[in-house]
Amino acid sequence: MADRTPTHLEAWNLQLAEFEESSRVGPARAALGRMRRNKLLLLGTALGLIVLGAGVLGPIISGADPAFQSFASTLLPPGSEGYLLGTDHLGRDLAVRVFIGIRVSLMVAAGVTVLSLVLGLVLGMFGGFLGGWADRTIRGAVDFVWGFPLILVAVLFAGGLGEGLFPVILAVGLVNTAAIARVVRGEVLSLTEREFVEAARAGGLSTPRIMWRHLFPNILAPALVLASYYVAVAIIAEAALSFIGLGAQPPTPSLGGMVSDGRNYLQQNHWGATIPGITIVLLVLAVSLIGDGLRDVFDPRLRHEAKGVDEG
């Protein structure tokens, strides 16, 4: 029996059923679908997983000691026998030092992101929702921190707390907190004028309940997107501070410190500075692509603008 062509009514009912089914898709599932279709996010995630895998599994697989020195094997190029990426000026295995340097950069980035995200959300929500003296105090403190260059804040913290990773995390985290708090405060000021917040106030809900149940879910996505951008800032800041000697201290390897050591031997073997420099670029590129992808997924205004361009 030949296949019967559906009538217009049947085709309409089929489209209506598909529309109703798609409308029942939850926001989390819809966001996951957009993530799967976003090429920037997929590329950044793939690159990030490769770099993360190198940092986590590289030292375990190689089993080499990053502090072991062999003065008979100094400044070897990549591909030398027994040394995948060559050696530095002290004969240390460059590959395992790069792998551990990735760990250090990611650890600093994670610490900075958690610190800045938590403090930025709390300060921005309280300042934007409460208003009055609380908003003026928080805004003044945020503007004060935001007005100082990042390197200057880090140098001040390093001078007061000593060299190492903790002053770097604290300094970069506070500067990033100011950036996130400013954005969150603006979002909260916009949300407080919406009907659902006014209804919650009229219903007698307490301030903490309104902030937790009505404001927090609506500002979390923009804050996470912004925080993903500042992961790259944290990686660059840690590398810059390690380059000038204020970050990770020997014998702990750091990518910025390796670039600083290798710059003195560019004529003999430039790989000692080039390889950790390329690694920093790959880390920042992966995080930036992920940040761009998350922005495309979670920013409705940007999605509408892109749709309008495509249709035009």
PDB file of C-alpha atoms in Angstrom:
ATOM      1  CA  MET A   1       0.000   0.000   0.000  1.00  0.00           C
ATOM      2  CA  ALA A   2       1.426   3.374  -1.015  1.00  0.00           C
ATOM      3  CA  ASP A   3       2.228   5.924   1.667  1.00  0.00           C
ATOM      4  CA  ARG A   4      -0.579   8.415   2.029  1.00  0.00           C
ATOM      5  CA  THR A   5       0.344  12.103   1.888  1.00  0.00           C
ATOM      6  CA  PRO A   6      -0.799  13.798   5.107  1.00  0.00           C
ATOM      7  CA  THR A   7      -3.486  16.425   4.740  1.00  0.00           C
ATOM      8  CA  HIS A   8      -2.959  20.040   5.711  1.00  0.00           C
ATOM      9  CA  LEU A   9      -4.879  19.457   8.944  1.00  0.00           C
ATOM     10  CA  GLU A  10      -2.743  16.455   9.866  1.00  0.00           C
ATOM     11  CA  ALA A  11       0.462  18.374   9.060  1.00  0.00           C
ATOM     12  CA  TRP A  12      -0.749  21.265  11.202  1.00  0.00           C
ATOM     13  CA  ASN A  13      -1.545  18.947  14.103  1.00  0.00           C
ATOM     14  CA  LEU A  14       1.894  17.352  13.785  1.00  0.00           C
ATOM     15  CA  GLN A  15       3.623  20.743  13.915  1.00  0.00           C
ATOM     16  CA  LEU A  16       1.477  21.747  16.865  1.00  0.00           C
ATOM     17  CA  ALA A  17       2.442  18.585  18.747  1.00  0.00           C
ATOM     18  CA  GLU A  18       6.139  19.223  18.038  1.00  0.00           C
ATOM     19  CA  PHE A  19       5.793  22.790  19.286  1.00  0.00           C
ATOM     20  CA  GLU A  20       4.077  21.672  22.479  1.00  0.00           C
ATOM     21  CA  GLU A  21       6.783  19.092  23.055  1.00  0.00           C
ATOM     22  CA  SER A  22       9.543  21.646  22.582  1.00  0.00           C
ATOM     23  CA  SER A  23       7.798  24.077  24.930  1.00  0.00           C
ATOM     24  CA  ARG A  24       7.953  21.478  27.706  1.00  0.00           C
ATOM     25  CA  VAL A  25      11.764  21.386  27.552  1.00  0.00           C
ATOM     26  CA  GLY A  26      13.137  22.771  30.797  1.00  0.00           C
ATOM     27  CA  PRO A  27      15.586  25.698  30.891  1.00  0.00           C
ATOM     28  CA  ALA A  28      18.488  23.457  31.926  1.00  0.00           C
ATOM     29  CA  ARG A  29      17.866  21.087  29.016  1.00  0.00           C
ATOM     30  CA  ALA A  30      17.474  23.997  26.614  1.00  0.00           C
ATOM     31  CA  ALA A  31      20.765  25.521  27.800  1.00  0.00           C
ATOM     32  CA  LEU A  32      22.480  22.142  27.400  1.00  0.00           C
ATOM     33  CA  GLY A  33      21.199  21.937  23.840  1.00  0.00           C
ATOM     34  CA  ARG A  34      22.561  25.397  23.053  1.00  0.00           C
ATOM     35  CA  MET A  35      25.917  24.377  24.535  1.00  0.00           C
ATOM     36  CA  ARG A  36      26.113  21.371  22.246  1.00  0.00           C
ATOM     37  CA  ARG A  37      25.508  23.581  19.215  1.00  0.00           C
ATOM     38  CA  ASN A  38      27.994  26.290  20.214  1.00  0.00           C
ATOM     39  CA  LYS A  39      31.253  25.764  18.318  1.00  0.00           C
ATOM     40  CA  LEU A  40      33.273  28.208  20.409  1.00  0.00           C
ATOM     41  CA  LEU A  41      32.283  26.473  23.611  1.00  0.00           C
ATOM     42  CA  LEU A  42      33.003  23.014  22.201  1.00  0.00           C
ATOM     43  CA  LEU A  43      36.409  24.101  20.864  1.00  0.00           C
ATOM     44  CA  GLY A  44      37.348  25.822  24.110  1.00  0.00           C
ATOM     45  CA  THR A  45      36.216  22.832  26.156  1.00  0.00           C
ATOM     46  CA  ALA A  46      38.224  20.414  23.999  1.00  0.00           C
ATOM     47  CA  LEU A  47      41.344  22.584  24.222  1.00  0.00           C
ATOM     48  CA  GLY A  48      40.826  23.074  27.952  1.00  0.00           C
ATOM     49  CA  LEU A  49      40.487  19.335  28.554  1.00  0.00           C
ATOM     50  CA  ILE A  50      43.725  18.703  26.649  1.00  0.00           C
ATOM     51  CA  VAL A  51      45.646  21.271  28.702  1.00  0.00           C
ATOM     52  CA  LEU A  52      43.997  20.110  31.926  1.00  0.00           C
ATOM     53  CA  GLY A  53      44.848  16.504  31.127  1.00  0.00           C
ATOM     54  CA  ALA A  54      48.471  17.479  30.523  1.00  0.00           C
ATOM     55  CA  GLY A  55      48.630  19.268  33.866  1.00  0.00           C
ATOM     56  CA  VAL A  56      46.942  16.481  35.837  1.00  0.00           C
ATOM     57  CA  LEU A  57      48.295  13.360  34.144  1.00  0.00           C
ATOM     58  CA  GLY A  58      51.581  14.617  32.702  1.00  0.00           C
ATOM     59  CA  PRO A  59      53.659  14.514  35.895  1.00  0.00           C
ATOM     60  CA  ILE A  60      52.142  11.133  36.838  1.00  0.00           C
ATOM     61  CA  ILE A  61      52.965   9.571  33.471  1.00  0.00           C
ATOM     62  CA  SER A  62      56.466  11.009  33.202  1.00  0.00           C
ATOM     63  CA  GLY A  63      57.388  10.318  36.816  1.00  0.00           C
ATOM     64  CA  ALA A  64      60.296  12.772  36.585  1.00  0.00           C
ATOM     65  CA  ASP A  65      61.417  15.094  39.364  1.00  0.00           C
ATOM     66  CA  PRO A  66      60.864  18.726  38.293  1.00  0.00           C
ATOM     67  CA  ALA A  67      63.676  19.886  40.591  1.00  0.00           C
ATOM     68  CA  PHE A  68      66.284  17.321  39.449  1.00  0.00           C
ATOM     69  CA  GLN A  69      69.286  19.044  37.849  1.00  0.00           C
ATOM     70  CA  SER A  70      71.678  17.536  35.318  1.00  0.00           C
ATOM     71  CA  PHE A  71      74.412  19.950  34.295  1.00  0.00           C
ATOM     72  CA  ALA A  72      75.522  17.508  31.601  1.00  0.00           C
ATOM     73  CA  SER A  73      72.143  17.945  29.849  1.00  0.00           C
ATOM     74  CA  THR A  74      71.520  21.695  29.878  1.00  0.00           C
ATOM     75  CA  LEU A  75      69.579  23.613  27.222  1.00  0.00           C
ATOM     76  CA  LEU A  76      68.632  20.560  25.193  1.00  0.00           C
ATOM     77  CA  PRO A  77      66.047  21.158  22.410  1.00  0.00           C
ATOM     78  CA  PRO A  78      62.660  19.372  22.276  1.00  0.00           C
ATOM     79  CA  GLY A  79      62.842  15.763  21.144  1.00  0.00           C
ATOM     80  CA  SER A  80      66.184  15.078  22.765  1.00  0.00           C
ATOM     81  CA  GLU A  81      66.691  11.563  24.082  1.00  0.00           C
ATOM     82  CA  GLY A  82      64.864  11.186  27.363  1.00  0.00           C
ATOM     83  CA  TYR A  83      63.457  14.736  27.267  1.00  0.00           C
ATOM     84  CA  LEU A  84      60.212  15.318  25.400  1.00  0.00           C
ATOM     85  CA  LEU A  85      60.405  19.127  25.505  1.00  0.00           C
ATOM     86  CA  GLY A  86      64.120  19.463  26.202  1.00  0.00           C
ATOM     87  CA  THR A  87      65.774  20.921  29.301  1.00  0.00           C
ATOM     88  CA  ASP A  88      66.381  24.341  30.826  1.00  0.00           C
ATOM     89  CA  HIS A  89      69.638  26.041  31.810  1.00  0.00           C
ATOM     90  CA  LEU A  90      69.987  23.796  34.866  1.00  0.00           C
ATOM     91  CA  GLY A  91      69.278  20.571  32.997  1.00  0.00           C
ATOM     92  CA  ARG A  92      65.784  20.164  34.468  1.00  0.00           C
ATOM     93  CA  ASP A  93      63.115  18.332  32.470  1.00  0.00           C
ATOM     94  CA  LEU A  94      61.126  21.071  30.740  1.00  0.00           C
ATOM     95  CA  ALA A  95      58.085  18.879  30.054  1.00  0.00           C
ATOM     96  CA  VAL A  96      57.373  17.935  33.660  1.00  0.00           C
ATOM     97  CA  ARG A  97      58.004  21.525  34.760  1.00  0.00           C
ATOM     98  CA  VAL A  98      55.479  22.783  32.209  1.00  0.00           C
ATOM     99  CA  PHE A  99      52.952  20.194  33.374  1.00  0.00           C
ATOM    100  CA  ILE A 100      53.314  21.279  36.998  1.00  0.00           C
ATOM    101  CA  GLY A 101      53.258  24.927  35.917  1.00  0.00           C
ATOM    102  CA  ILE A 102      49.849  24.272  34.381  1.00  0.00           C
ATOM    103  CA  ARG A 103      48.708  22.895  37.740  1.00  0.00           C
ATOM    104  CA  VAL A 104      49.933  26.020  39.518  1.00  0.00           C
ATOM    105  CA  SER A 105      48.185  28.333  37.045  1.00  0.00           C
ATOM    106  CA  LEU A 106      44.914  26.417  37.281  1.00  0.00           C
ATOM    107  CA  MET A 107      45.101  26.270  41.074  1.00  0.00           C
ATOM    108  CA  VAL A 108      45.575  30.039  41.273  1.00  0.00           C
ATOM    109  CA  ALA A 109      42.806  30.597  38.721  1.00  0.00           C
ATOM    110  CA  ALA A 110      40.424  28.357  40.680  1.00  0.00           C
ATOM    111  CA  GLY A 111      41.207  30.097  43.971  1.00  0.00           C
ATOM    112  CA  VAL A 112      40.800  33.545  42.432  1.00  0.00           C
ATOM    113  CA  THR A 113      37.532  32.589  40.733  1.00  0.00           C
ATOM    114  CA  VAL A 114      35.951  31.128  43.870  1.00  0.00           C
ATOM    115  CA  LEU A 115      37.031  34.092  46.008  1.00  0.00           C
ATOM    116  CA  SER A 116      35.931  36.763  43.542  1.00  0.00           C
ATOM    117  CA  LEU A 117      32.670  35.020  42.622  1.00  0.00           C
ATOM    118  CA  VAL A 118      31.522  34.498  46.210  1.00  0.00           C
ATOM    119  CA  LEU A 119      32.496  37.970  47.426  1.00  0.00           C
ATOM    120  CA  GLY A 120      31.274  39.657  44.250  1.00  0.00           C
ATOM    121  CA  LEU A 121      27.860  37.999  44.441  1.00  0.00           C
ATOM    122  CA  VAL A 122      27.421  38.812  48.129  1.00  0.00           C
ATOM    123  CA  LEU A 123      28.577  42.441  47.893  1.00  0.00           C
ATOM    124  CA  GLY A 124      26.717  43.139  44.645  1.00  0.00           C
ATOM    125  CA  MET A 125      23.466  41.613  45.880  1.00  0.00           C
ATOM    126  CA  PHE A 126      23.494  43.378  49.240  1.00  0.00           C
ATOM    127  CA  GLY A 127      24.512  46.719  47.770  1.00  0.00           C
ATOM    128  CA  GLY A 128      21.995  46.663  44.923  1.00  0.00           C
ATOM    129  CA  PHE A 129      19.052  45.350  46.941  1.00  0.00           C
ATOM    130  CA  LEU A 130      19.472  47.148  50.257  1.00  0.00           C
ATOM    131  CA  GLY A 131      20.532  50.531  48.843  1.00  0.00           C
ATOM    132  CA  GLY A 132      21.161  53.450  51.168  1.00  0.00           C
ATOM    133  CA  TRP A 133      24.302  53.516  53.300  1.00  0.00           C
ATOM    134  CA  ALA A 134      25.034  49.838  52.600  1.00  0.00           C
ATOM    135  CA  ASP A 135      25.104  50.476  48.853  1.00  0.00           C
ATOM    136  CA  ARG A 136      27.215  53.613  49.243  1.00  0.00           C
ATOM    137  CA  THR A 137      29.727  51.830  51.472  1.00  0.00           C
ATOM    138  CA  ILE A 138      30.052  48.791  49.228  1.00  0.00           C
ATOM    139  CA  ARG A 139      30.193  50.886  46.061  1.00  0.00           C
ATOM    140  CA  GLY A 140      32.879  53.127  47.568  1.00  0.00           C
ATOM    141  CA  ALA A 141      35.007  50.141  48.585  1.00  0.00           C
ATOM    142  CA  VAL A 142      34.562  48.508  45.170  1.00  0.00           C
ATOM    143  CA  ASP A 143      35.484  51.709  43.321  1.00  0.00           C
ATOM    144  CA  PHE A 144      38.517  52.163  45.585  1.00  0.00           C
ATOM    145  CA  VAL A 145      39.860  48.683  44.818  1.00  0.00           C
ATOM    146  CA  TRP A 146      38.942  48.932  41.143  1.00  0.00           C
ATOM    147  CA  GLY A 147      40.907  52.181  40.837  1.00  0.00           C
ATOM    148  CA  PHE A 148      44.271  50.532  41.559  1.00  0.00           C
ATOM    149  CA  PRO A 149      46.266  48.604  38.929  1.00  0.00           C
ATOM    150  CA  LEU A 150      46.282  44.863  39.508  1.00  0.00           C
ATOM    151  CA  ILE A 151      50.074  44.569  39.648  1.00  0.00           C
ATOM    152  CA  LEU A 152      50.297  47.365  42.242  1.00  0.00           C
ATOM    153  CA  VAL A 153      47.733  45.636  44.485  1.00  0.00           C
ATOM    154  CA  ALA A 154      49.625  42.357  44.149  1.00  0.00           C
ATOM    155  CA  VAL A 155      52.950  44.004  45.006  1.00  0.00           C
ATOM    156  CA  LEU A 156      51.400  45.603  48.086  1.00  0.00           C
ATOM    157  CA  PHE A 157      49.995  42.267  49.270  1.00  0.00           C
ATOM    158  CA  ALA A 158      53.262  40.498  48.545  1.00  0.00           C
ATOM    159  CA  GLY A 159      55.109  43.110  50.577  1.00  0.00           C
ATOM    160  CA  GLY A 160      52.748  42.659  53.510  1.00  0.00           C
ATOM    161  CA  LEU A 161      52.147  38.906  53.386  1.00  0.00           C
ATOM    162  CA  GLY A 162      55.328  37.663  51.739  1.00  0.00           C
ATOM    163  CA  GLU A 163      55.990  36.040  48.406  1.00  0.00           C
ATOM    164  CA  GLY A 164      54.057  33.002  47.227  1.00  0.00           C
ATOM    165  CA  LEU A 165      50.733  31.999  45.771  1.00  0.00           C
ATOM    166  CA  PHE A 166      48.447  33.130  48.608  1.00  0.00           C
ATOM    167  CA  PRO A 167      49.162  36.872  48.146  1.00  0.00           C
ATOM    168  CA  VAL A 168      48.634  36.428  44.394  1.00  0.00           C
ATOM    169  CA  ILE A 169      45.261  34.726  44.901  1.00  0.00           C
ATOM    170  CA  LEU A 170      44.198  37.347  47.433  1.00  0.00           C
ATOM    171  CA  ALA A 171      45.289  40.339  45.353  1.00  0.00           C
ATOM    172  CA  VAL A 172      43.878  39.155  42.025  1.00  0.00           C
ATOM    173  CA  GLY A 173      40.742  37.852  43.759  1.00  0.00           C
ATOM    174  CA  LEU A 174      39.989  41.223  45.357  1.00  0.00           C
ATOM    175  CA  VAL A 175      40.423  43.115  42.092  1.00  0.00           C
ATOM    176  CA  ASN A 176      38.205  40.618  40.267  1.00  0.00           C
ATOM    177  CA  THR A 177      35.693  40.855  43.125  1.00  0.00           C
ATOM    178  CA  ALA A 178      35.314  44.542  42.387  1.00  0.00           C
ATOM    179  CA  ALA A 179      34.549  43.810  38.731  1.00  0.00           C
ATOM    180  CA  ILE A 180      31.974  41.114  39.489  1.00  0.00           C
ATOM    181  CA  ALA A 181      30.337  43.152  42.273  1.00  0.00           C
ATOM    182  CA  ARG A 182      29.815  46.092  39.909  1.00  0.00           C
ATOM    183  CA  VAL A 183      28.058  43.910  37.335  1.00  0.00           C
ATOM    184  CA  VAL A 184      25.967  42.040  39.923  1.00  0.00           C
ATOM    185  CA  ARG A 185      24.880  45.299  41.543  1.00  0.00           C
ATOM    186  CA  GLY A 186      23.659  46.608  38.191  1.00  0.00           C
ATOM    187  CA  GLU A 187      21.723  43.395  37.531  1.00  0.00           C
ATOM    188  CA  VAL A 188      20.132  43.523  40.991  1.00  0.00           C
ATOM    189  CA  LEU A 189      19.099  47.164  40.552  1.00  0.00           C
ATOM    190  CA  SER A 190      17.354  46.157  37.329  1.00  0.00           C
ATOM    191  CA  LEU A 191      15.683  43.108  38.891  1.00  0.00           C
ATOM    192  CA  THR A 192      14.347  44.989  41.927  1.00  0.00           C
ATOM    193  CA  GLU A 193      12.054  46.928  39.591  1.00  0.00           C
ATOM    194  CA  ARG A 194      10.510  43.760  38.154  1.00  0.00           C
ATOM    195  CA  GLU A 195       7.028  42.615  39.091  1.00  0.00           C
ATOM    196  CA  PHE A 196       8.021  39.330  40.726  1.00  0.00           C
ATOM    197  CA  VAL A 197      10.270  41.120  43.247  1.00  0.00           C
ATOM    198  CA  GLU A 198       7.531  43.647  44.024  1.00  0.00           C
ATOM    199  CA  ALA A 199       5.085  40.779  44.505  1.00  0.00           C
ATOM    200  CA  ALA A 200       7.505  39.016  46.842  1.00  0.00           C
ATOM    201  CA  ARG A 201       7.863  42.169  48.909  1.00  0.00           C
ATOM    202  CA  ALA A 202       4.098  42.653  49.000  1.00  0.00           C
ATOM    203  CA  GLY A 203       3.729  39.048  50.111  1.00  0.00           C
ATOM    204  CA  GLY A 204       5.811  39.763  53.195  1.00  0.00           C
ATOM    205  CA  LEU A 205       8.847  37.650  52.286  1.00  0.00           C
ATOM    206  CA  SER A 206      11.996  38.471  54.213  1.00  0.00           C
ATOM    207  CA  THR A 207      14.984  40.157  52.560  1.00  0.00           C
ATOM    208  CA  PRO A 208      17.230  37.044  52.715  1.00  0.00           C
ATOM    209  CA  ARG A 209      14.458  34.910  51.195  1.00  0.00           C
ATOM    210  CA  ILE A 210      13.871  37.346  48.331  1.00  0.00           C
ATOM    211  CA  MET A 211      17.588  37.562  47.633  1.00  0.00           C
ATOM    212  CA  TRP A 212      18.096  33.798  47.732  1.00  0.00           C
ATOM    213  CA  ARG A 213      14.973  32.591  45.907  1.00  0.00           C
ATOM    214  CA  HIS A 214      14.288  35.428  43.449  1.00  0.00           C
ATOM    215  CA  LEU A 215      17.486  37.390  42.825  1.00  0.00           C
ATOM    216  CA  PHE A 216      20.241  34.793  43.108  1.00  0.00           C
ATOM    217  CA  PRO A 217      18.962  32.432  40.344  1.00  0.00           C
ATOM    218  CA  ASN A 218      18.626  35.368  37.932  1.00  0.00           C
ATOM    219  CA  ILE A 219      22.101  36.809  38.455  1.00  0.00           C
ATOM    220  CA  LEU A 220      24.049  33.557  38.774  1.00  0.00           C
ATOM    221  CA  ALA A 221      24.395  32.949  35.021  1.00  0.00           C
ATOM    222  CA  PRO A 222      25.746  36.459  34.177  1.00  0.00           C
ATOM    223  CA  ALA A 223      28.109  36.236  37.156  1.00  0.00           C
ATOM    224  CA  LEU A 224      29.410  32.837  36.028  1.00  0.00           C
ATOM    225  CA  VAL A 225      29.967  34.120  32.496  1.00  0.00           C
ATOM    226  CA  LEU A 226      31.889  37.124  33.810  1.00  0.00           C
ATOM    227  CA  ALA A 227      33.879  34.921  36.184  1.00  0.00           C
ATOM    228  CA  SER A 228      34.880  32.703  33.252  1.00  0.00           C
ATOM    229  CA  TYR A 229      36.464  35.742  31.611  1.00  0.00           C
ATOM    230  CA  TYR A 230      38.394  36.588  34.762  1.00  0.00           C
ATOM    231  CA  VAL A 231      39.853  33.094  34.916  1.00  0.00           C
ATOM    232  CA  ALA A 232      41.977  34.181  31.959  1.00  0.00           C
ATOM    233  CA  VAL A 233      42.882  37.391  33.804  1.00  0.00           C
ATOM    234  CA  ALA A 234      43.969  35.335  36.812  1.00  0.00           C
ATOM    235  CA  ILE A 235      46.168  33.083  34.654  1.00  0.00           C
ATOM    236  CA  ILE A 236      47.851  36.079  33.017  1.00  0.00           C
ATOM    237  CA  ALA A 237      48.275  37.873  36.357  1.00  0.00           C
ATOM    238  CA  GLU A 238      49.843  34.816  37.999  1.00  0.00           C
ATOM    239  CA  ALA A 239      52.256  34.439  35.080  1.00  0.00           C
ATOM    240  CA  ALA A 240      53.159  38.132  35.180  1.00  0.00           C
ATOM    241  CA  LEU A 241      53.741  38.127  38.941  1.00  0.00           C
ATOM    242  CA  SER A 242      55.799  34.945  38.740  1.00  0.00           C
ATOM    243  CA  PHE A 243      57.805  36.535  35.943  1.00  0.00           C
ATOM    244  CA  ILE A 244      58.898  39.351  38.274  1.00  0.00           C
ATOM    245  CA  GLY A 245      59.453  36.977  41.191  1.00  0.00           C
ATOM    246  CA  LEU A 246      56.293  37.575  43.236  1.00  0.00           C
ATOM    247  CA  GLY A 247      54.403  34.384  42.380  1.00  0.00           C
ATOM    248  CA  ALA A 248      55.318  30.756  42.979  1.00  0.00           C
ATOM    249  CA  GLN A 249      58.744  30.445  44.559  1.00  0.00           C
ATOM    250  CA  PRO A 250      61.440  27.845  43.752  1.00  0.00           C
ATOM    251  CA  PRO A 251      61.493  24.901  43.658  1.00  0.00           C
ATOM    252  CA  THR A 252      57.815  25.093  42.595  1.00  0.00           C
ATOM    253  CA  PRO A 253      57.710  25.555  38.801  1.00  0.00           C
ATOM    254  CA  SER A 254      55.491  28.257  37.320  1.00  0.00           C
ATOM    255  CA  LEU A 255      54.950  29.180  33.690  1.00  0.00           C
ATOM    256  CA  GLY A 256      55.780  32.844  34.222  1.00  0.00           C
ATOM    257  CA  GLY A 257      58.902  31.970  36.194  1.00  0.00           C
ATOM    258  CA  MET A 258      60.028  29.605  33.427  1.00  0.00           C
ATOM    259  CA  VAL A 259      59.629  32.367  30.833  1.00  0.00           C
ATOM    260  CA  SER A 260      61.690  34.640  33.076  1.00  0.00           C
ATOM    261  CA  ASP A 261      64.452  32.033  33.422  1.00  0.00           C
ATOM    262  CA  GLY A 262      64.461  31.190  29.723  1.00  0.00           C
ATOM    263  CA  ARG A 263      64.722  34.778  28.473  1.00  0.00           C
ATOM    264  CA  ASN A 264      68.375  34.873  29.529  1.00  0.00           C
ATOM    265  CA  TYR A 265      69.204  31.993  27.173  1.00  0.00           C
ATOM    266  CA  LEU A 266      67.294  32.895  24.023  1.00  0.00           C
ATOM    267  CA  GLN A 267      70.410  32.762  21.869  1.00  0.00           C
ATOM    268  CA  GLN A 268      71.434  29.295  23.052  1.00  0.00           C
ATOM    269  CA  ASN A 269      67.971  27.683  23.219  1.00  0.00           C
ATOM    270  CA  HIS A 270      64.801  29.755  22.926  1.00  0.00           C
ATOM    271  CA  TRP A 271      62.555  26.781  23.768  1.00  0.00           C
ATOM    272  CA  GLY A 272      63.035  27.344  27.492  1.00  0.00           C
ATOM    273  CA  ALA A 273      60.948  30.531  27.211  1.00  0.00           C
ATOM    274  CA  THR A 274      58.895  29.717  24.106  1.00  0.00           C
ATOM    275  CA  ILE A 275      57.281  26.493  25.356  1.00  0.00           C
ATOM    276  CA  PRO A 276      55.907  27.896  28.662  1.00  0.00           C
ATOM    277  CA  GLY A 277      54.861  31.044  26.786  1.00  0.00           C
ATOM    278  CA  ILE A 278      52.879  28.984  24.269  1.00  0.00           C
ATOM    279  CA  THR A 279      51.333  27.054  27.166  1.00  0.00           C
ATOM    280  CA  ILE A 280      50.126  30.306  28.731  1.00  0.00           C
ATOM    281  CA  VAL A 281      48.594  31.297  25.379  1.00  0.00           C
ATOM    282  CA  LEU A 282      46.789  27.957  25.084  1.00  0.00           C
ATOM    283  CA  LEU A 283      45.438  28.225  28.637  1.00  0.00           C
ATOM    284  CA  VAL A 284      44.141  31.745  28.089  1.00  0.00           C
ATOM    285  CA  LEU A 285      42.738  30.842  24.661  1.00  0.00           C
ATOM    286  CA  ALA A 286      40.833  27.856  26.055  1.00  0.00           C
ATOM    287  CA  VAL A 287      39.335  29.890  28.891  1.00  0.00           C
ATOM    288  CA  SER A 288      38.471  32.790  26.558  1.00  0.00           C
ATOM    289  CA  LEU A 289      36.688  30.488  24.103  1.00  0.00           C
ATOM    290  CA  ILE A 290      34.732  28.921  26.947  1.00  0.00           C
ATOM    291  CA  GLY A 291      33.803  32.390  28.209  1.00  0.00           C
ATOM    292  CA  ASP A 292      32.634  33.480  24.748  1.00  0.00           C
ATOM    293  CA  GLY A 293      30.622  30.289  24.389  1.00  0.00           C
ATOM    294  CA  LEU A 294      28.951  30.698  27.770  1.00  0.00           C
ATOM    295  CA  ARG A 295      28.096  34.287  26.925  1.00  0.00           C
ATOM    296  CA  ASP A 296      26.413  33.175  23.703  1.00  0.00           C
ATOM    297  CA  VAL A 297      24.453  30.502  25.580  1.00  0.00           C
ATOM    298  CA  PHE A 298      23.316  32.467  28.622  1.00  0.00           C
ATOM    299  CA  ASP A 299      22.986  36.043  27.307  1.00  0.00           C
ATOM    300  CA  PRO A 300      19.515  36.290  25.698  1.00  0.00           C
ATOM    301  CA  ARG A 301      20.165  39.774  24.298  1.00  0.00           C
ATOM    302  CA  LEU A 302      23.237  38.569  22.436  1.00  0.00           C
ATOM    303  CA  ARG A 303      21.333  35.542  21.099  1.00  0.00           C
ATOM    304  CA  HIS A 304      18.522  37.787  19.804  1.00  0.00           C
ATOM    305  CA  GLU A 305      21.030  40.135  18.144  1.00  0.00           C
ATOM    306  CA  ALA A 306      22.784  37.209  16.459  1.00  0.00           C
ATOM    307  CA  LYS A 307      19.421  35.792  15.294  1.00  0.00           C
ATOM    308  CA  GLY A 308      18.479  39.152  13.809  1.00  0.00           C
ATOM    309  CA  VAL A 309      21.756  39.338  11.899  1.00  0.00           C
ATOM    310  CA  ASP A 310      21.296  35.810  10.546  1.00  0.00           C
ATOM    311  CA  GLU A 311      17.737  36.507   9.427  1.00  0.00           C
ATOM    312  CA  GLY A 312      18.750  39.770   7.823  1.00  0.00           C
TER     313      GLY A 312
END
